[in-house]
C-alpha positions as a Python dict, from the first residue, in 0.01 Angstrom:
ca = {
    (1, 'M'): (0, 0, 0),
    (2, 'R'): (-252, -225, -173),
    (3, 'V'): (-165, -571, -310),
    (4, 'L'): (-415, -730, -549),
    (5, 'V'): (-391, -1108, -602),
    (6, 'L'): (-591, -1293, -869),
    (7, 'R'): (-681, -1659, -796),
    (8, 'A'): (-1037, -1687, -929),
    (9, 'L'): (-1049, -2067, -918),
    (10, 'G'): (-1170, -2341, -681),
    (11, 'L'): (-1117, -2463, -325),
    (12, 'G'): (-807, -2673, -384),
    (13, 'D'): (-656, -2406, -607),
    (14, 'L'): (-689, -2149, -330),
    (15, 'L'): (-538, -2372, -63),
    (16, 'T'): (-233, -2454, -276),
    (17, 'A'): (-169, -2079, -303),
    (18, 'V'): (-156, -2024, 76),
    (19, 'P'): (228, -2035, 97),
    (20, 'A'): (253, -1774, -179),
    (21, 'L'): (-6, -1554, -8),
    (22, 'R'): (184, -1576, 318),
    (23, 'G'): (507, -1490, 137),
    (24, 'L'): (342, -1176, 4),
    (25, 'R'): (221, -1085, 351),
    (26, 'R'): (568, -1122, 501),
    (27, 'A'): (720, -919, 219),
    (28, 'H'): (462, -641, 261),
    (29, 'P'): (350, -653, 627),
    (30, 'G'): (177, -315, 621),
    (31, 'A'): (-10, -364, 295),
    (32, 'E'): (-376, -444, 241),
    (33, 'V'): (-382, -779, 60),
    (34, 'V'): (-694, -811, -155),
    (35, 'L'): (-776, -1150, -307),
    (36, 'A'): (-986, -1163, -624),
    (37, 'A'): (-1158, -1503, -595),
    (38, 'P'): (-1510, -1650, -610),
    (39, 'A'): (-1751, -1530, -341),
    (40, 'W'): (-1841, -1887, -238),
    (41, 'L'): (-1488, -1926, -100),
    (42, 'A'): (-1544, -1656, 165),
    (43, 'D'): (-1535, -1904, 455),
    (44, 'V'): (-1195, -2029, 340),
    (45, 'V'): (-1051, -1685, 273),
    (46, 'A'): (-1149, -1578, 625),
    (47, 'R'): (-924, -1855, 764),
    (48, 'I'): (-617, -1747, 567),
    (49, 'D'): (-423, -1503, 781),
    (50, 'A'): (-245, -1353, 481),
    (51, 'V'): (-558, -1204, 320),
    (52, 'D'): (-729, -887, 441),
    (53, 'R'): (-1023, -873, 202),
    (54, 'L'): (-1201, -1088, -54),
    (55, 'L'): (-1296, -919, -378),
    (56, 'P'): (-1568, -1146, -526),
    (57, 'T'): (-1452, -1240, -876),
    (58, 'E'): (-1624, -1524, -1059),
    (59, 'G'): (-1364, -1647, -1305),
    (60, 'L'): (-1178, -1438, -1559),
    (61, 'V'): (-1393, -1126, -1561),
    (62, 'P'): (-1299, -757, -1527),
    (63, 'I'): (-1173, -676, -1176),
    (64, 'D'): (-1349, -378, -1020),
    (65, 'C'): (-1099, -216, -785),
    (66, 'E'): (-879, 86, -733),
    (67, 'A'): (-540, 76, -900),
    (68, 'P'): (-315, -143, -679),
    (69, 'D'): (46, -77, -597),
    (70, 'L'): (122, -440, -677),
    (71, 'A'): (-83, -693, -877),
    (72, 'V'): (6, -1062, -858),
    (73, 'N'): (-117, -1323, -1103),
    (74, 'L'): (-160, -1649, -912),
    (75, 'H'): (-433, -1758, -1153),
    (76, 'G'): (-247, -1904, -1449),
    (77, 'R'): (-29, -1839, -1750),
    (78, 'G'): (-289, -1741, -2010),
    (79, 'P'): (-296, -1391, -2154),
    (80, 'R'): (-647, -1322, -2025),
    (81, 'S'): (-553, -1326, -1656),
    (82, 'T'): (-255, -1097, -1722),
    (83, 'E'): (-466, -859, -1932),
    (84, 'L'): (-727, -832, -1656),
    (85, 'L'): (-463, -741, -1400),
    (86, 'R'): (-300, -489, -1634),
    (87, 'A'): (-642, -328, -1676),
    (88, 'T'): (-642, -240, -1305),
    (89, 'R'): (-339, -15, -1378),
    (90, 'P'): (-102, -154, -1115),
    (91, 'A'): (223, 24, -1037),
    (92, 'R'): (391, -319, -1055),
    (93, 'L'): (284, -657, -1190),
    (94, 'I'): (409, -1006, -1106),
    (95, 'T'): (314, -1278, -1354),
    (96, 'H'): (458, -1560, -1560),
    (97, 'G'): (616, -1455, -1887),
    (98, 'A'): (944, -1446, -2073),
    (99, 'H'): (1132, -1360, -1755),
    (100, 'V'): (966, -1639, -1553),
    (101, 'P'): (860, -1920, -1787),
    (102, 'W'): (587, -2166, -1697),
    (103, 'V'): (728, -2507, -1598),
    (104, 'E'): (517, -2804, -1708),
    (105, 'G'): (460, -3077, -1448),
    (106, 'Q'): (561, -2863, -1153),
    (107, 'H'): (375, -2906, -825),
    (108, 'E'): (114, -2635, -790),
    (109, 'V'): (241, -2519, -451),
    (110, 'V'): (599, -2491, -577),
    (111, 'R'): (489, -2313, -896),
    (112, 'W'): (362, -2002, -721),
    (113, 'C'): (641, -1993, -463),
    (114, 'R'): (890, -2008, -750),
    (115, 'L'): (717, -1722, -929),
    (116, 'L'): (738, -1495, -627),
    (117, 'A'): (1096, -1598, -554),
    (118, 'Q'): (1194, -1462, -898),
    (119, 'F'): (1078, -1123, -774),
    (120, 'G'): (1264, -1141, -444),
    (121, 'I'): (968, -1263, -234),
    (122, 'A'): (1057, -1565, -21),
    (123, 'C'): (791, -1833, 37),
    (124, 'D'): (787, -2159, 229),
    (125, 'P'): (611, -2431, 24),
    (126, 'A'): (542, -2622, 347),
    (127, 'D'): (350, -2329, 499),
    (128, 'L'): (7, -2473, 414),
    (129, 'R'): (-160, -2518, 753),
    (130, 'L'): (-477, -2341, 861),
    (131, 'P'): (-562, -2278, 1230),
    (132, 'P'): (-675, -2603, 1399),
    (133, 'R'): (-1034, -2688, 1489),
    (134, 'P'): (-1169, -2916, 1765),
    (135, 'A'): (-1152, -3291, 1702),
    (136, 'N'): (-1481, -3464, 1620),
    (137, 'G'): (-1365, -3820, 1543),
    (138, 'A'): (-1550, -3846, 1214),
    (139, 'V'): (-1433, -4043, 912),
    (140, 'V'): (-1509, -3829, 608),
    (141, 'V'): (-1582, -3999, 276),
    (142, 'H'): (-1611, -3747, -6),
    (143, 'P'): (-1708, -3910, -339),
    (144, 'G'): (-1748, -3603, -560),
    (145, 'A'): (-1504, -3429, -792),
    (146, 'S'): (-1514, -3147, -1044),
    (147, 'H'): (-1494, -3379, -1349),
    (148, 'G'): (-1603, -3733, -1423),
    (149, 'A'): (-1243, -3839, -1492),
    (150, 'R'): (-1164, -3790, -1121),
    (151, 'R'): (-1472, -3964, -981),
    (152, 'W'): (-1415, -4313, -846),
    (153, 'P'): (-1739, -4517, -880),
    (154, 'A'): (-2009, -4446, -622),
    (155, 'E'): (-2052, -4820, -555),
    (156, 'R'): (-1688, -4847, -446),
    (157, 'F'): (-1712, -4542, -224),
    (158, 'A'): (-2023, -4699, -68),
    (159, 'Q'): (-1832, -5020, 8),
    (160, 'V'): (-1553, -4818, 170),
    (161, 'A'): (-1801, -4617, 374),
    (162, 'R'): (-1970, -4932, 506),
    (163, 'A'): (-1637, -5095, 591),
    (164, 'L'): (-1506, -4791, 779),
    (165, 'G'): (-1787, -4812, 1031),
    (166, 'P'): (-2042, -4596, 1212),
    (167, 'D'): (-1825, -4283, 1236),
    (168, 'V'): (-1841, -4224, 861),
    (169, 'V'): (-1994, -3902, 730),
    (170, 'V'): (-2038, -3881, 352),
    (171, 'T'): (-1997, -3524, 227),
    (172, 'G'): (-2059, -3323, -85),
    (173, 'S'): (-2199, -2999, -218),
    (174, 'P'): (-2577, -2942, -232),
    (175, 'A'): (-2561, -3018, -605),
    (176, 'E'): (-2403, -3356, -525),
    (177, 'E'): (-2675, -3467, -282),
    (178, 'P'): (-2801, -3755, -502),
    (179, 'L'): (-2446, -3895, -517),
    (180, 'V'): (-2395, -3840, -144),
    (181, 'R'): (-2719, -4022, -58),
    (182, 'E'): (-2627, -4309, -289),
    (183, 'V'): (-2293, -4355, -113),
    (184, 'A'): (-2427, -4302, 240),
    (185, 'R'): (-2709, -4558, 195),
    (186, 'G'): (-2896, -4452, 504),
    (187, 'G'): (-2585, -4351, 697),
    (188, 'R'): (-2477, -4006, 801),
    (189, 'Y'): (-2413, -3742, 539),
    (190, 'R'): (-2392, -3366, 499),
    (191, 'T'): (-2427, -3134, 202),
    (192, 'G'): (-2432, -2806, 390),
    (193, 'D'): (-2226, -2492, 400),
    (194, 'L'): (-1857, -2479, 317),
    (195, 'G'): (-1759, -2358, 663),
    (196, 'G'): (-1923, -2661, 820),
    (197, 'L'): (-1740, -2891, 580),
    (198, 'L'): (-1408, -2727, 666),
    (199, 'D'): (-1470, -2778, 1038),
    (200, 'L'): (-1575, -3139, 984),
    (201, 'V'): (-1259, -3223, 788),
    (202, 'A'): (-1039, -3025, 1027),
    (203, 'G'): (-1155, -3232, 1324),
    (204, 'A'): (-1185, -3569, 1149),
    (205, 'R'): (-957, -3864, 1212),
    (206, 'L'): (-952, -3969, 846),
    (207, 'V'): (-1057, -3844, 503),
    (208, 'V'): (-1107, -4064, 195),
    (209, 'C'): (-1161, -3875, -129),
    (210, 'G'): (-1058, -3824, -488),
    (211, 'D'): (-829, -3560, -631),
    (212, 'T'): (-1047, -3267, -532),
    (213, 'G'): (-1068, -2966, -301),
    (214, 'V'): (-1142, -3168, 11),
    (215, 'A'): (-804, -3340, -25),
    (216, 'H'): (-638, -3000, 7),
    (217, 'V'): (-853, -2918, 309),
    (218, 'A'): (-722, -3234, 476),
    (219, 'T'): (-367, -3125, 397),
    (220, 'A'): (-434, -2776, 534),
    (221, 'Y'): (-554, -2918, 866),
    (222, 'G'): (-313, -3211, 889),
    (223, 'T'): (-600, -3461, 882),
    (224, 'P'): (-485, -3808, 768),
    (225, 'S'): (-615, -3873, 418),
    (226, 'V'): (-632, -4134, 145),
    (227, 'V'): (-652, -3958, -191),
    (228, 'L'): (-739, -4144, -511),
    (229, 'F'): (-566, -4001, -818),
    (230, 'G'): (-675, -4061, -1174),
    (231, 'P'): (-565, -3865, -1479),
    (232, 'V'): (-336, -3623, -1292),
    (233, 'S'): (-19, -3720, -1106),
    (234, 'P'): (2, -3654, -731),
    (235, 'A'): (345, -3510, -810),
    (236, 'Q'): (154, -3206, -939),
    (237, 'W'): (-144, -3180, -705),
    (238, 'G'): (-92, -3436, -427),
    (239, 'P'): (-6, -3389, -59),
    (240, 'R'): (361, -3301, -17),
    (241, 'S'): (403, -3407, 345),
    (242, 'G'): (215, -3527, 650),
    (243, 'P'): (-15, -3821, 724),
    (244, 'H'): (-144, -3875, 371),
    (245, 'L'): (-143, -4154, 113),
    (246, 'A'): (-195, -4083, -257),
    (247, 'L'): (-302, -4389, -459),
    (248, 'W'): (-212, -4368, -826),
    (249, 'R'): (-156, -4611, -1109),
    (250, 'G'): (131, -4416, -1262),
    (251, 'R'): (-15, -4287, -1587),
    (252, 'V'): (-181, -3964, -1692),
    (253, 'G'): (-502, -3915, -1888),
    (254, 'D'): (-768, -3665, -1994),
    (255, 'T'): (-848, -3443, -1695),
    (256, 'F'): (-1174, -3321, -1846),
    (257, 'A'): (-1320, -3654, -1957),
    (258, 'D'): (-1674, -3741, -1849),
    (259, 'E'): (-1597, -4100, -1748),
    (260, 'P'): (-1362, -4218, -1470),
    (261, 'D'): (-1000, -4239, -1575),
    (262, 'P'): (-891, -4599, -1654),
    (263, 'G'): (-604, -4573, -1407),
    (264, 'L'): (-841, -4456, -1135),
    (265, 'L'): (-1064, -4756, -1201),
    (266, 'E'): (-769, -4989, -1140),
    (267, 'I'): (-765, -4881, -774),
    (268, 'D'): (-985, -5127, -586),
    (269, 'V'): (-1173, -5115, -256),
    (270, 'D'): (-925, -5337, -73),
    (271, 'E'): (-639, -5103, -159),
    (272, 'V'): (-826, -4804, -23),
    (273, 'L'): (-919, -4986, 297),
    (274, 'A'): (-560, -5103, 346),
    (275, 'A'): (-436, -4746, 310),
    (276, 'A'): (-704, -4618, 548),
    (277, 'R'): (-614, -4878, 807),
    (278, 'S'): (-244, -4794, 786),
    (279, 'L'): (-317, -4427, 857),
    (280, 'T'): (-539, -4499, 1156),
    (281, 'G'): (-289, -4725, 1328),
    (282, 'G'): (-426, -5068, 1239),
    (283, 'G'): (-311, -5347, 1011),
    (284, 'P'): (-464, -5427, 675),
    (285, 'W'): (-837, -5482, 657),
    (286, 'P'): (-927, -5851, 642),
    (287, 'G'): (-893, -5968, 283),
    (288, 'S'): (-728, -5648, 169),
    (289, 'A'): (-459, -5631, -95),
    (290, 'S'): (-113, -5644, 53),
    (291, 'S'): (54, -5399, -183),
    (292, 'A'): (-142, -5088, -279),
    (293, 'R'): (57, -4866, -513),
    (294, 'A'): (72, -4584, -262),
    (295, 'M'): (273, -4269, -269),
    (296, 'S'): (313, -4090, 63),
    (297, 'G'): (391, -3726, 120),
}
């Protein structure tokens, strides 16, 4: 039996789908589970025990594969993703539609578990963890994000990095190297391969980042994290349990805007440092705000 799953999105999107992928594996233990996702995610896919093979698929493009016994749309609700899966001529298709309507505002992890549950496939939304990696003691500061609306100012990230001490490593993609250098200011940084970033976050003692893929990596490895939310509520994309603090000002905005969300800008450096200190076992940083609007787990 061959199961084809479409999730041709980014790092965080893939990690939020892990419980659904594991549900499919348990439901079909003898099947080959093929994941249609971008090739650059290969290092992540290799760590997900529920996937047998990555089929490189860059976005919503035709899927080149043999007709699967089961096709599962974990990509979205739009007609294009469903059409592309139908074009593979599956014997059976699982997708949102009239029988399973899309629920606005639902947490992304719950969304896909709910979809599969409607087809008799049980999933555990808490089943997010990836196999552990050795501890390295780093404090990871990750200033980048996919859109400007989710990017807290570089100057503030730089202040946080300096305050958190010599164990800080500022991270980002190769394309984000100018931003990473600006935040690191002569300190340690890395803009290397994805596998190395995964290992760094997995073994770190703290992660500070925006609402981006690295936040989901921290969740997957149980690494304490402070996540700064802007236009999107943590109720939809935030950590659901574990040693994490999501800072949010309580209002939504334009996810695709070029400039930082106004609510995100209301989060100040002292709040972030106070949250970081609380996760690492200390009291508030000297001079820090006493009441960050924090939302845990």
